[in-house]
Amino acid sequence: MSKIVQEVIAANDKYVASFTKGSLPLPPDRKFAIVTCMDARIDPAKALGLKEGDAHVIRNAGGRAKEALRSVIISQQLLGTTEVIVIHHTDCGMLTFTDNQLHGILKDKFNTDVSVDFLPFSDLESSVKEDVDLIKNSGVVDKSVNATGWVYEVETGKIRSVV
Ligand SMILES: [Zn+2]
């Protein structure tokens, strides 16, 4: 067993010892979803005041709506959320490469072409706007759904409004 797995098991044993959240309902109590990056420096629960059962937190590299849309639809249509908050962040890894570069790495390493759009971006505010637009204009999100876009500053912990 790896050191990481051992550490995770030990931490979980501690967590379970004082666990009291075993009877929460499945649908999020505060009826909203957050789409954000997987970046290890972001703790949405701490940064945005979430407790267990409050909201869906959908994460992927960059917090891209195109990849998150599947989960957003499930969140809204099956679990009753009515608001989406998209949060990208400063110093995001997605600002540091292009699709061609990553496809080149995979080609060199594995001698294969994968048909994946890695969805990197070169402008933070534009990517937030693009993703809020994508959700609003997806054709499968109700017009009444409130969708807003934000940038989280990894330097300060602050979120600022984009759209
Ligand atoms: Zn990121």
Tab-separated table of N, CA and C and ligand atoms in Angstrom:
chain	number	residue	atom	x	y	z
A	1	MET	N	0.846	-1.197	0.000
A	1	MET	CA	0.000	0.000	0.000
A	1	MET	C	0.882	1.248	0.000
A	2	SER	N	0.550	2.211	-0.819
A	2	SER	CA	1.387	3.414	-0.902
A	2	SER	C	1.262	4.248	0.366
A	3	LYS	N	2.254	5.101	0.562
A	3	LYS	CA	2.255	5.987	1.728
A	3	LYS	C	1.003	6.883	1.702
A	4	ILE	N	0.672	7.348	0.512
A	4	ILE	CA	-0.502	8.220	0.382
A	4	ILE	C	-1.773	7.483	0.803
A	5	VAL	N	-1.925	6.242	0.328
A	5	VAL	CA	-3.128	5.481	0.684
A	5	VAL	C	-3.184	5.257	2.198
A	6	GLN	N	-2.049	4.964	2.798
A	6	GLN	CA	-2.012	4.791	4.260
A	6	GLN	C	-2.427	6.076	4.978
A	7	GLU	N	-1.939	7.195	4.487
A	7	GLU	CA	-2.294	8.483	5.101
A	7	GLU	C	-3.782	8.784	4.958
A	8	VAL	N	-4.319	8.450	3.788
A	8	VAL	CA	-5.740	8.694	3.530
A	8	VAL	C	-6.603	7.841	4.452
A	9	ILE	N	-6.221	6.589	4.618
A	9	ILE	CA	-6.982	5.695	5.504
A	9	ILE	C	-6.929	6.196	6.948
A	10	ALA	N	-5.768	6.626	7.387
A	10	ALA	CA	-5.619	7.130	8.761
A	10	ALA	C	-6.475	8.375	8.978
A	11	ALA	N	-6.465	9.264	7.997
A	11	ALA	CA	-7.260	10.494	8.102
A	11	ALA	C	-8.747	10.163	8.127
A	12	ASN	N	-9.139	9.185	7.317
A	12	ASN	CA	-10.548	8.809	7.279
A	12	ASN	C	-10.999	8.169	8.599
A	13	ASP	N	-10.124	7.363	9.204
A	13	ASP	CA	-10.458	6.772	10.514
A	13	ASP	C	-10.775	7.872	11.523
A	14	LYS	N	-9.971	8.911	11.506
A	14	LYS	CA	-10.193	10.053	12.410
A	14	LYS	C	-11.534	10.728	12.116
A	15	TYR	N	-11.782	10.918	10.818
A	15	TYR	CA	-13.012	11.593	10.374
A	15	TYR	C	-14.250	10.828	10.824
A	16	VAL	N	-14.186	9.525	10.606
A	16	VAL	CA	-15.328	8.669	10.940
A	16	VAL	C	-15.624	8.698	12.443
A	17	ALA	N	-14.583	8.836	13.240
A	17	ALA	CA	-14.739	8.799	14.703
A	17	ALA	C	-15.681	9.893	15.212
A	18	SER	N	-15.743	11.009	14.483
A	18	SER	CA	-16.631	12.088	14.942
A	18	SER	C	-17.679	12.467	13.891
A	19	PHE	N	-17.941	11.539	12.967
A	19	PHE	CA	-18.865	11.821	11.855
A	19	PHE	C	-20.319	11.878	12.329
A	20	THR	N	-21.017	12.941	11.912
A	20	THR	CA	-22.407	13.099	12.355
A	20	THR	C	-23.359	13.423	11.199
A	21	LYS	N	-22.866	13.315	9.943
A	21	LYS	CA	-23.657	13.808	8.796
A	21	LYS	C	-24.289	12.671	7.992
A	22	GLY	N	-24.622	11.595	8.653
A	22	GLY	CA	-25.074	10.406	7.935
A	22	GLY	C	-26.504	10.416	7.441
A	23	SER	N	-27.277	11.446	7.774
A	23	SER	CA	-28.680	11.416	7.337
A	23	SER	C	-29.081	12.647	6.518
A	24	LEU	N	-28.119	13.216	5.803
A	24	LEU	CA	-28.429	14.361	4.942
A	24	LEU	C	-29.205	13.896	3.714
A	25	PRO	N	-30.131	14.736	3.213
A	25	PRO	CA	-30.823	14.375	1.967
A	25	PRO	C	-29.894	14.466	0.758
A	26	LEU	N	-30.231	13.741	-0.306
A	26	LEU	CA	-29.417	13.740	-1.529
A	26	LEU	C	-29.394	15.094	-2.261
A	27	PRO	N	-30.535	15.753	-2.478
A	27	PRO	CA	-30.481	17.039	-3.203
A	27	PRO	C	-29.811	18.127	-2.360
A	28	PRO	N	-28.989	18.981	-2.985
A	28	PRO	CA	-28.299	20.027	-2.229
A	28	PRO	C	-29.283	21.000	-1.567
A	29	ASP	N	-29.095	21.227	-0.295
A	29	ASP	CA	-30.001	22.055	0.499
A	29	ASP	C	-30.099	23.477	-0.040
A	30	ARG	N	-28.975	24.047	-0.495
A	30	ARG	CA	-28.989	25.445	-0.943
A	30	ARG	C	-29.168	25.577	-2.456
A	31	LYS	N	-29.457	24.474	-3.099
A	31	LYS	CA	-29.890	24.437	-4.507
A	31	LYS	C	-28.974	25.165	-5.485
A	32	PHE	N	-27.665	25.037	-5.302
A	32	PHE	CA	-26.782	25.611	-6.317
A	32	PHE	C	-25.592	24.702	-6.567
A	33	ALA	N	-24.954	24.964	-7.706
A	33	ALA	CA	-23.772	24.200	-8.100
A	33	ALA	C	-22.632	25.161	-8.396
A	34	ILE	N	-21.441	24.729	-8.065
A	34	ILE	CA	-20.235	25.485	-8.381
A	34	ILE	C	-19.449	24.677	-9.406
A	35	VAL	N	-18.967	25.344	-10.446
A	35	VAL	CA	-18.059	24.709	-11.394
A	35	VAL	C	-16.716	25.380	-11.219
A	36	THR	N	-15.717	24.622	-10.808
A	36	THR	CA	-14.411	25.247	-10.614
A	36	THR	C	-13.269	24.291	-10.923
A	37	CYS	N	-12.062	24.832	-10.847
A	37	CYS	CA	-10.864	24.078	-11.215
A	37	CYS	C	-10.495	23.064	-10.133
A	38	MET	N	-9.769	22.041	-10.573
A	38	MET	CA	-9.288	21.020	-9.632
A	38	MET	C	-8.070	21.489	-8.848
A	39	ASP	N	-7.592	22.694	-9.127
A	39	ASP	CA	-6.373	23.200	-8.483
A	39	ASP	C	-6.368	22.922	-6.978
A	40	ALA	N	-5.264	22.367	-6.513
A	40	ALA	CA	-5.158	21.935	-5.108
A	40	ALA	C	-5.184	23.089	-4.113
A	41	ARG	N	-4.964	24.309	-4.616
A	41	ARG	CA	-4.943	25.458	-3.700
A	41	ARG	C	-6.336	25.979	-3.387
A	42	ILE	N	-7.333	25.497	-4.096
A	42	ILE	CA	-8.699	26.001	-3.886
A	42	ILE	C	-9.486	25.021	-3.016
A	43	ASP	N	-10.014	25.526	-1.912
A	43	ASP	CA	-10.892	24.724	-1.056
A	43	ASP	C	-12.263	25.398	-1.062
A	44	PRO	N	-13.151	24.977	-1.991
A	44	PRO	CA	-14.430	25.678	-2.140
A	44	PRO	C	-15.241	25.732	-0.847
A	45	ALA	N	-15.206	24.663	-0.068
A	45	ALA	CA	-15.998	24.654	1.160
A	45	ALA	C	-15.540	25.757	2.109
A	46	LYS	N	-14.246	25.863	2.292
A	46	LYS	CA	-13.702	26.893	3.188
A	46	LYS	C	-13.847	28.282	2.587
A	47	ALA	N	-13.514	28.403	1.303
A	47	ALA	CA	-13.481	29.727	0.676
A	47	ALA	C	-14.872	30.320	0.493
A	48	LEU	N	-15.878	29.446	0.354
A	48	LEU	CA	-17.212	29.937	-0.013
A	48	LEU	C	-18.284	29.583	1.017
A	49	GLY	N	-17.854	29.085	2.144
A	49	GLY	CA	-18.797	28.868	3.240
A	49	GLY	C	-19.768	27.720	3.036
A	50	LEU	N	-19.291	26.618	2.502
A	50	LEU	CA	-20.164	25.470	2.276
A	50	LEU	C	-20.025	24.466	3.399
A	51	LYS	N	-21.154	23.890	3.769
A	51	LYS	CA	-21.065	22.720	4.637
A	51	LYS	C	-21.631	21.515	3.898
A	52	GLU	N	-21.420	20.326	4.441
A	52	GLU	CA	-21.890	19.115	3.781
A	52	GLU	C	-23.389	19.239	3.483
A	53	GLY	N	-23.770	18.859	2.275
A	53	GLY	CA	-25.181	18.892	1.909
A	53	GLY	C	-25.642	20.193	1.280
A	54	ASP	N	-24.790	21.216	1.244
A	54	ASP	CA	-25.196	22.534	0.754
A	54	ASP	C	-25.316	22.626	-0.759
A	55	ALA	N	-24.283	22.167	-1.485
A	55	ALA	CA	-24.165	22.484	-2.909
A	55	ALA	C	-23.379	21.404	-3.633
A	56	HIS	N	-23.566	21.347	-4.951
A	56	HIS	CA	-22.711	20.494	-5.776
A	56	HIS	C	-21.440	21.264	-6.104
A	57	VAL	N	-20.309	20.624	-5.998
A	57	VAL	CA	-19.053	21.229	-6.417
A	57	VAL	C	-18.495	20.354	-7.541
A	58	ILE	N	-18.526	20.894	-8.754
A	58	ILE	CA	-18.113	20.150	-9.945
A	58	ILE	C	-16.731	20.665	-10.324
A	59	ARG	N	-15.751	19.783	-10.320
A	59	ARG	CA	-14.377	20.238	-10.547
A	59	ARG	C	-13.728	19.490	-11.693
A	60	ASN	N	-12.936	20.224	-12.462
A	60	ASN	CA	-12.106	19.608	-13.497
A	60	ASN	C	-10.953	20.563	-13.773
A	61	ALA	N	-10.041	20.183	-14.641
A	61	ALA	CA	-8.913	21.053	-14.973
A	61	ALA	C	-9.442	22.331	-15.612
A	62	GLY	N	-9.263	23.440	-14.946
A	62	GLY	CA	-9.713	24.730	-15.444
A	62	GLY	C	-11.103	25.150	-14.988
A	63	GLY	N	-11.900	24.195	-14.531
A	63	GLY	CA	-13.296	24.510	-14.214
A	63	GLY	C	-14.084	24.792	-15.479
A	64	ARG	N	-13.791	24.007	-16.525
A	64	ARG	CA	-14.404	24.256	-17.819
A	64	ARG	C	-15.838	23.719	-17.909
A	65	ALA	N	-16.730	24.577	-18.392
A	65	ALA	CA	-18.147	24.238	-18.466
A	65	ALA	C	-18.429	23.123	-19.468
A	66	LYS	N	-17.619	23.092	-20.537
A	66	LYS	CA	-17.846	22.067	-21.559
A	66	LYS	C	-17.753	20.665	-20.946
A	67	GLU	N	-16.765	20.470	-20.103
A	67	GLU	CA	-16.608	19.170	-19.441
A	67	GLU	C	-17.613	18.996	-18.304
A	68	ALA	N	-17.992	20.100	-17.673
A	68	ALA	CA	-18.872	20.023	-16.504
A	68	ALA	C	-20.352	19.922	-16.869
A	69	LEU	N	-20.685	20.168	-18.125
A	69	LEU	CA	-22.097	20.278	-18.501
A	69	LEU	C	-22.924	19.033	-18.141
A	70	ARG	N	-22.323	17.882	-18.332
A	70	ARG	CA	-23.002	16.630	-17.970
A	70	ARG	C	-23.462	16.677	-16.514
A	71	SER	N	-22.567	17.089	-15.626
A	71	SER	CA	-22.888	17.144	-14.197
A	71	SER	C	-23.879	18.262	-13.884
A	72	VAL	N	-23.749	19.397	-14.593
A	72	VAL	CA	-24.675	20.520	-14.375
A	72	VAL	C	-26.104	20.087	-14.714
A	73	ILE	N	-26.248	19.370	-15.804
A	73	ILE	CA	-27.583	18.900	-16.215
A	73	ILE	C	-28.163	17.957	-15.163
A	74	ILE	N	-27.367	17.025	-14.698
A	74	ILE	CA	-27.826	16.091	-13.664
A	74	ILE	C	-28.185	16.857	-12.393
A	75	SER	N	-27.343	17.823	-12.033
A	75	SER	CA	-27.571	18.642	-10.850
A	75	SER	C	-28.910	19.368	-10.927
A	76	GLN	N	-29.213	19.920	-12.096
A	76	GLN	CA	-30.432	20.718	-12.234
A	76	GLN	C	-31.672	19.864	-12.465
A	77	GLN	N	-31.563	18.916	-13.382
A	77	GLN	CA	-32.764	18.171	-13.775
A	77	GLN	C	-33.145	17.080	-12.785
A	78	LEU	N	-32.175	16.504	-12.136
A	78	LEU	CA	-32.473	15.380	-11.243
A	78	LEU	C	-32.342	15.726	-9.768
A	79	LEU	N	-31.599	16.787	-9.465
A	79	LEU	CA	-31.354	17.083	-8.051
A	79	LEU	C	-31.720	18.510	-7.655
A	80	GLY	N	-32.413	19.203	-8.564
A	80	GLY	CA	-33.115	20.420	-8.190
A	80	GLY	C	-32.317	21.692	-7.980
A	81	THR	N	-31.069	21.756	-8.485
A	81	THR	CA	-30.353	23.024	-8.312
A	81	THR	C	-30.823	24.029	-9.370
A	82	THR	N	-30.777	25.307	-9.002
A	82	THR	CA	-31.324	26.349	-9.877
A	82	THR	C	-30.358	27.513	-10.070
A	83	GLU	N	-29.116	27.329	-9.665
A	83	GLU	CA	-28.134	28.399	-9.810
A	83	GLU	C	-26.754	27.771	-10.037
A	84	VAL	N	-25.955	28.401	-10.914
A	84	VAL	CA	-24.598	27.914	-11.185
A	84	VAL	C	-23.597	29.041	-10.996
A	85	ILE	N	-22.529	28.744	-10.300
A	85	ILE	CA	-21.452	29.712	-10.114
A	85	ILE	C	-20.183	29.120	-10.727
A	86	VAL	N	-19.682	29.777	-11.779
A	86	VAL	CA	-18.461	29.322	-12.454
A	86	VAL	C	-17.281	30.112	-11.889
A	87	ILE	N	-16.264	29.402	-11.423
A	87	ILE	CA	-15.101	30.090	-10.843
A	87	ILE	C	-13.810	29.558	-11.465
A	88	HIS	N	-13.147	30.409	-12.249
A	88	HIS	CA	-11.790	30.097	-12.699
A	88	HIS	C	-10.842	30.852	-11.768
A	89	HIS	N	-9.528	30.698	-11.954
A	89	HIS	CA	-8.647	31.314	-10.953
A	89	HIS	C	-7.329	31.801	-11.523
A	90	THR	N	-6.715	32.729	-10.812
A	90	THR	CA	-5.411	33.258	-11.209
A	90	THR	C	-4.372	32.136	-11.125
A	91	ASP	N	-3.322	32.257	-11.932
A	91	ASP	CA	-2.219	31.286	-11.950
A	91	ASP	C	-2.678	29.863	-12.293
A	92	CYS	N	-3.742	29.763	-13.099
A	92	CYS	CA	-4.263	28.440	-13.462
A	92	CYS	C	-3.304	27.747	-14.426
A	93	GLY	N	-3.119	26.469	-14.241
A	93	GLY	CA	-2.268	25.679	-15.124
A	93	GLY	C	-2.759	25.684	-16.562
A	94	MET	N	-4.053	25.934	-16.743
A	94	MET	CA	-4.642	25.927	-18.085
A	94	MET	C	-4.169	27.103	-18.929
A	95	LEU	N	-3.536	28.088	-18.274
A	95	LEU	CA	-2.983	29.241	-18.986
A	95	LEU	C	-1.579	28.958	-19.514
A	96	THR	N	-1.049	27.769	-19.237
A	96	THR	CA	0.376	27.526	-19.484
A	96	THR	C	0.690	26.591	-20.644
A	97	PHE	N	-0.325	26.093	-21.335
A	97	PHE	CA	-0.032	25.179	-22.447
A	97	PHE	C	-1.089	25.325	-23.533
A	98	THR	N	-0.808	24.731	-24.678
A	98	THR	CA	-1.810	24.699	-25.750
A	98	THR	C	-2.209	23.247	-25.998
A	99	ASP	N	-3.351	23.114	-26.628
A	99	ASP	CA	-3.837	21.787	-26.992
A	99	ASP	C	-2.794	21.029	-27.817
A	100	ASN	N	-2.177	21.738	-28.780
A	100	ASN	CA	-1.171	21.108	-29.640
A	100	ASN	C	0.015	20.588	-28.846
A	101	GLN	N	0.460	21.376	-27.861
A	101	GLN	CA	1.602	20.946	-27.044
A	101	GLN	C	1.296	19.643	-26.306
A	102	LEU	N	0.116	19.577	-25.678
A	102	LEU	CA	-0.199	18.375	-24.901
A	102	LEU	C	-0.426	17.168	-25.809
A	103	HIS	N	-1.031	17.413	-26.972
A	103	HIS	CA	-1.177	16.306	-27.925
A	103	HIS	C	0.196	15.821	-28.388
A	104	GLY	N	1.141	16.761	-28.533
A	104	GLY	CA	2.503	16.395	-28.919
A	104	GLY	C	3.185	15.537	-27.859
A	105	ILE	N	3.000	15.898	-26.605
A	105	ILE	CA	3.584	15.120	-25.500
A	105	ILE	C	3.047	13.689	-25.522
A	106	LEU	N	1.747	13.563	-25.713
A	106	LEU	CA	1.125	12.231	-25.720
A	106	LEU	C	1.609	11.414	-26.914
A	107	LYS	N	1.781	12.115	-28.042
A	107	LYS	CA	2.258	11.443	-29.255
A	107	LYS	C	3.669	10.899	-29.031
A	108	ASP	N	4.544	11.735	-28.439
A	108	ASP	CA	5.926	11.325	-28.184
A	108	ASP	C	5.992	10.169	-27.190
A	109	LYS	N	5.199	10.265	-26.143
A	109	LYS	CA	5.301	9.330	-25.030
A	109	LYS	C	4.608	7.997	-25.298
A	110	PHE	N	3.430	8.081	-25.904
A	110	PHE	CA	2.600	6.878	-26.052
A	110	PHE	C	2.352	6.512	-27.507
A	111	ASN	N	2.903	7.338	-28.411
A	111	ASN	CA	2.703	7.128	-29.840
A	111	ASN	C	1.224	6.963	-30.206
A	112	THR	N	0.406	7.835	-29.646
A	112	THR	CA	-1.015	7.752	-29.944
A	112	THR	C	-1.622	9.145	-30.052
A	113	ASP	N	-2.680	9.250	-30.844
A	113	ASP	CA	-3.436	10.496	-30.938
A	113	ASP	C	-4.745	10.311	-30.182
A	114	VAL	N	-4.970	11.149	-29.174
A	114	VAL	CA	-6.258	11.060	-28.476
A	114	VAL	C	-7.142	12.205	-28.944
A	115	SER	N	-8.417	11.900	-29.085
A	115	SER	CA	-9.339	12.939	-29.561
A	115	SER	C	-9.954	13.675	-28.372
A	116	VAL	N	-9.082	14.311	-27.600
A	116	VAL	CA	-9.541	15.079	-26.440
A	116	VAL	C	-9.164	16.537	-26.636
A	117	ASP	N	-10.148	17.422	-26.434
A	117	ASP	CA	-9.851	18.848	-26.384
A	117	ASP	C	-9.566	19.157	-24.918
A	118	PHE	N	-8.344	19.546	-24.618
A	118	PHE	CA	-7.974	19.761	-23.220
A	118	PHE	C	-8.473	21.104	-22.675
A	119	LEU	N	-9.032	21.915	-23.554
A	119	LEU	CA	-9.691	23.159	-23.158
A	119	LEU	C	-8.809	24.162	-22.406
A	120	PRO	N	-7.551	24.307	-22.805
A	120	PRO	CA	-6.732	25.347	-22.176
A	120	PRO	C	-7.238	26.720	-22.603
A	121	PHE	N	-6.798	27.769	-21.925
A	121	PHE	CA	-7.205	29.120	-22.322
A	121	PHE	C	-6.052	30.086	-22.112
A	122	SER	N	-6.118	31.225	-22.833
A	122	SER	CA	-5.027	32.190	-22.736
A	122	SER	C	-5.459	33.473	-22.039
A	123	ASP	N	-6.762	33.620	-21.789
A	123	ASP	CA	-7.250	34.813	-21.098
A	123	ASP	C	-8.297	34.409	-20.063
A	124	LEU	N	-8.012	34.734	-18.831
A	124	LEU	CA	-8.823	34.271	-17.702
A	124	LEU	C	-10.255	34.793	-17.751
A	125	GLU	N	-10.408	36.115	-17.912
A	125	GLU	CA	-11.756	36.692	-17.926
A	125	GLU	C	-12.567	36.135	-19.103
A	126	SER	N	-11.904	35.997	-20.254
A	126	SER	CA	-12.604	35.470	-21.437
A	126	SER	C	-13.077	34.044	-21.210
A	127	SER	N	-12.264	33.243	-20.561
A	127	SER	CA	-12.658	31.845	-20.336
A	127	SER	C	-13.864	31.771	-19.402
A	128	VAL	N	-13.917	32.658	-18.414
A	128	VAL	CA	-15.068	32.683	-17.495
A	128	VAL	C	-16.338	33.057	-18.271
A	129	LYS	N	-16.232	34.117	-19.078
A	129	LYS	CA	-17.393	34.559	-19.868
A	129	LYS	C	-17.858	33.462	-20.817
A	130	GLU	N	-16.893	32.849	-21.490
A	130	GLU	CA	-17.192	31.775	-22.447
A	130	GLU	C	-17.955	30.639	-21.761
A	131	ASP	N	-17.533	30.298	-20.549
A	131	ASP	CA	-18.149	29.155	-19.864
A	131	ASP	C	-19.527	29.484	-19.311
A	132	VAL	N	-19.728	30.721	-18.856
A	132	VAL	CA	-21.071	31.123	-18.415
A	132	VAL	C	-22.004	31.145	-19.624
A	133	ASP	N	-21.506	31.674	-20.746
A	133	ASP	CA	-22.299	31.671	-21.992
A	133	ASP	C	-22.650	30.254	-22.411
A	134	LEU	N	-21.667	29.370	-22.325
A	134	LEU	CA	-21.899	27.988	-22.743
A	134	LEU	C	-23.036	27.356	-21.929
A	135	ILE	N	-23.033	27.610	-20.634
A	135	ILE	CA	-24.092	27.061	-19.774
A	135	ILE	C	-25.434	27.693	-20.128
A	136	LYS	N	-25.447	29.033	-20.231
A	136	LYS	CA	-26.712	29.745	-20.505
A	136	LYS	C	-27.296	29.366	-21.855
A	137	ASN	N	-26.417	29.151	-22.841
A	137	ASN	CA	-26.881	28.898	-24.209
A	137	ASN	C	-26.788	27.430	-24.605
A	138	SER	N	-26.693	26.562	-23.626
A	138	SER	CA	-26.538	25.140	-23.920
A	138	SER	C	-27.806	24.543	-24.515
A	139	GLY	N	-28.929	25.233	-24.270
A	139	GLY	CA	-30.195	24.696	-24.768
A	139	GLY	C	-30.799	23.668	-23.827
A	140	VAL	N	-30.078	23.324	-22.768
A	140	VAL	CA	-30.592	22.341	-21.811
A	140	VAL	C	-30.548	22.886	-20.375
A	141	VAL	N	-30.439	24.203	-20.292
A	141	VAL	CA	-30.481	24.863	-18.984
A	141	VAL	C	-31.621	25.878	-19.018
A	142	ASP	N	-32.495	25.822	-18.023
A	142	ASP	CA	-33.650	26.732	-17.976
A	142	ASP	C	-33.211	28.193	-17.993
A	143	LYS	N	-33.990	29.026	-18.676
A	143	LYS	CA	-33.689	30.463	-18.741
A	143	LYS	C	-33.702	31.096	-17.348
A	144	SER	N	-34.449	30.508	-16.447
A	144	SER	CA	-34.567	31.066	-15.089
A	144	SER	C	-33.342	30.783	-14.220
A	145	VAL	N	-32.460	29.907	-14.699
A	145	VAL	CA	-31.265	29.564	-13.907
A	145	VAL	C	-30.312	30.760	-13.859
A	146	ASN	N	-29.915	31.122	-12.666
A	146	ASN	CA	-28.968	32.217	-12.496
A	146	ASN	C	-27.545	31.660	-12.654
A	147	ALA	N	-26.825	32.135	-13.679
A	147	ALA	CA	-25.452	31.678	-13.905
A	147	ALA	C	-24.508	32.876	-13.855
A	148	THR	N	-23.534	32.825	-12.975
A	148	THR	CA	-22.584	33.933	-12.854
A	148	THR	C	-21.157	33.396	-12.945
A	149	GLY	N	-20.215	34.295	-13.284
A	149	GLY	CA	-18.824	33.895	-13.464
A	149	GLY	C	-17.876	34.728	-12.620
A	150	TRP	N	-16.863	34.080	-12.083
A	150	TRP	CA	-15.980	34.701	-11.102
A	150	TRP	C	-14.543	34.266	-11.318
A	151	VAL	N	-13.622	35.091	-10.808
A	151	VAL	CA	-12.221	34.678	-10.737
A	151	VAL	C	-11.837	34.597	-9.265
A	152	TYR	N	-11.248	33.472	-8.887
A	152	TYR	CA	-10.718	33.300	-7.531
A	152	TYR	C	-9.231	33.642	-7.576
A	153	GLU	N	-8.811	34.501	-6.671
A	153	GLU	CA	-7.400	34.875	-6.616
A	153	GLU	C	-6.660	33.967	-5.641
A	154	VAL	N	-5.770	33.129	-6.188
A	154	VAL	CA	-5.038	32.205	-5.301
A	154	VAL	C	-4.096	32.974	-4.366
A	155	GLU	N	-3.807	34.226	-4.743
A	155	GLU	CA	-2.889	35.039	-3.931
A	155	GLU	C	-3.562	35.600	-2.683
A	156	THR	N	-4.876	35.822	-2.762
A	156	THR	CA	-5.576	36.495	-1.657
A	156	THR	C	-6.734	35.684	-1.100
A	157	GLY	N	-7.197	34.678	-1.844
A	157	GLY	CA	-8.380	33.918	-1.433
A	157	GLY	C	-9.687	34.597	-1.809
A	158	LYS	N	-9.590	35.755	-2.455
A	158	LYS	CA	-10.795	36.531	-2.781
A	158	LYS	C	-11.378	36.134	-4.134
A	159	ILE	N	-12.723	36.145	-4.234
A	159	ILE	CA	-13.349	35.988	-5.544
A	159	ILE	C	-13.789	37.353	-6.040
A	160	ARG	N	-13.580	37.565	-7.350
A	160	ARG	CA	-14.086	38.799	-7.956
A	160	ARG	C	-14.995	38.473	-9.131
A	161	SER	N	-16.011	39.321	-9.280
A	161	SER	CA	-17.040	39.100	-10.289
A	161	SER	C	-16.515	39.374	-11.692
A	162	VAL	N	-16.870	38.522	-12.638
A	162	VAL	CA	-16.530	38.751	-14.050
A	162	VAL	C	-17.802	38.972	-14.863
A	163	VAL	N	-18.763	38.110	-14.644
A	163	VAL	CA	-19.997	38.220	-15.440
A	163	VAL	C	-21.185	37.629	-14.693
B	1	ZN	ZN	-6.690	25.830	-12.448
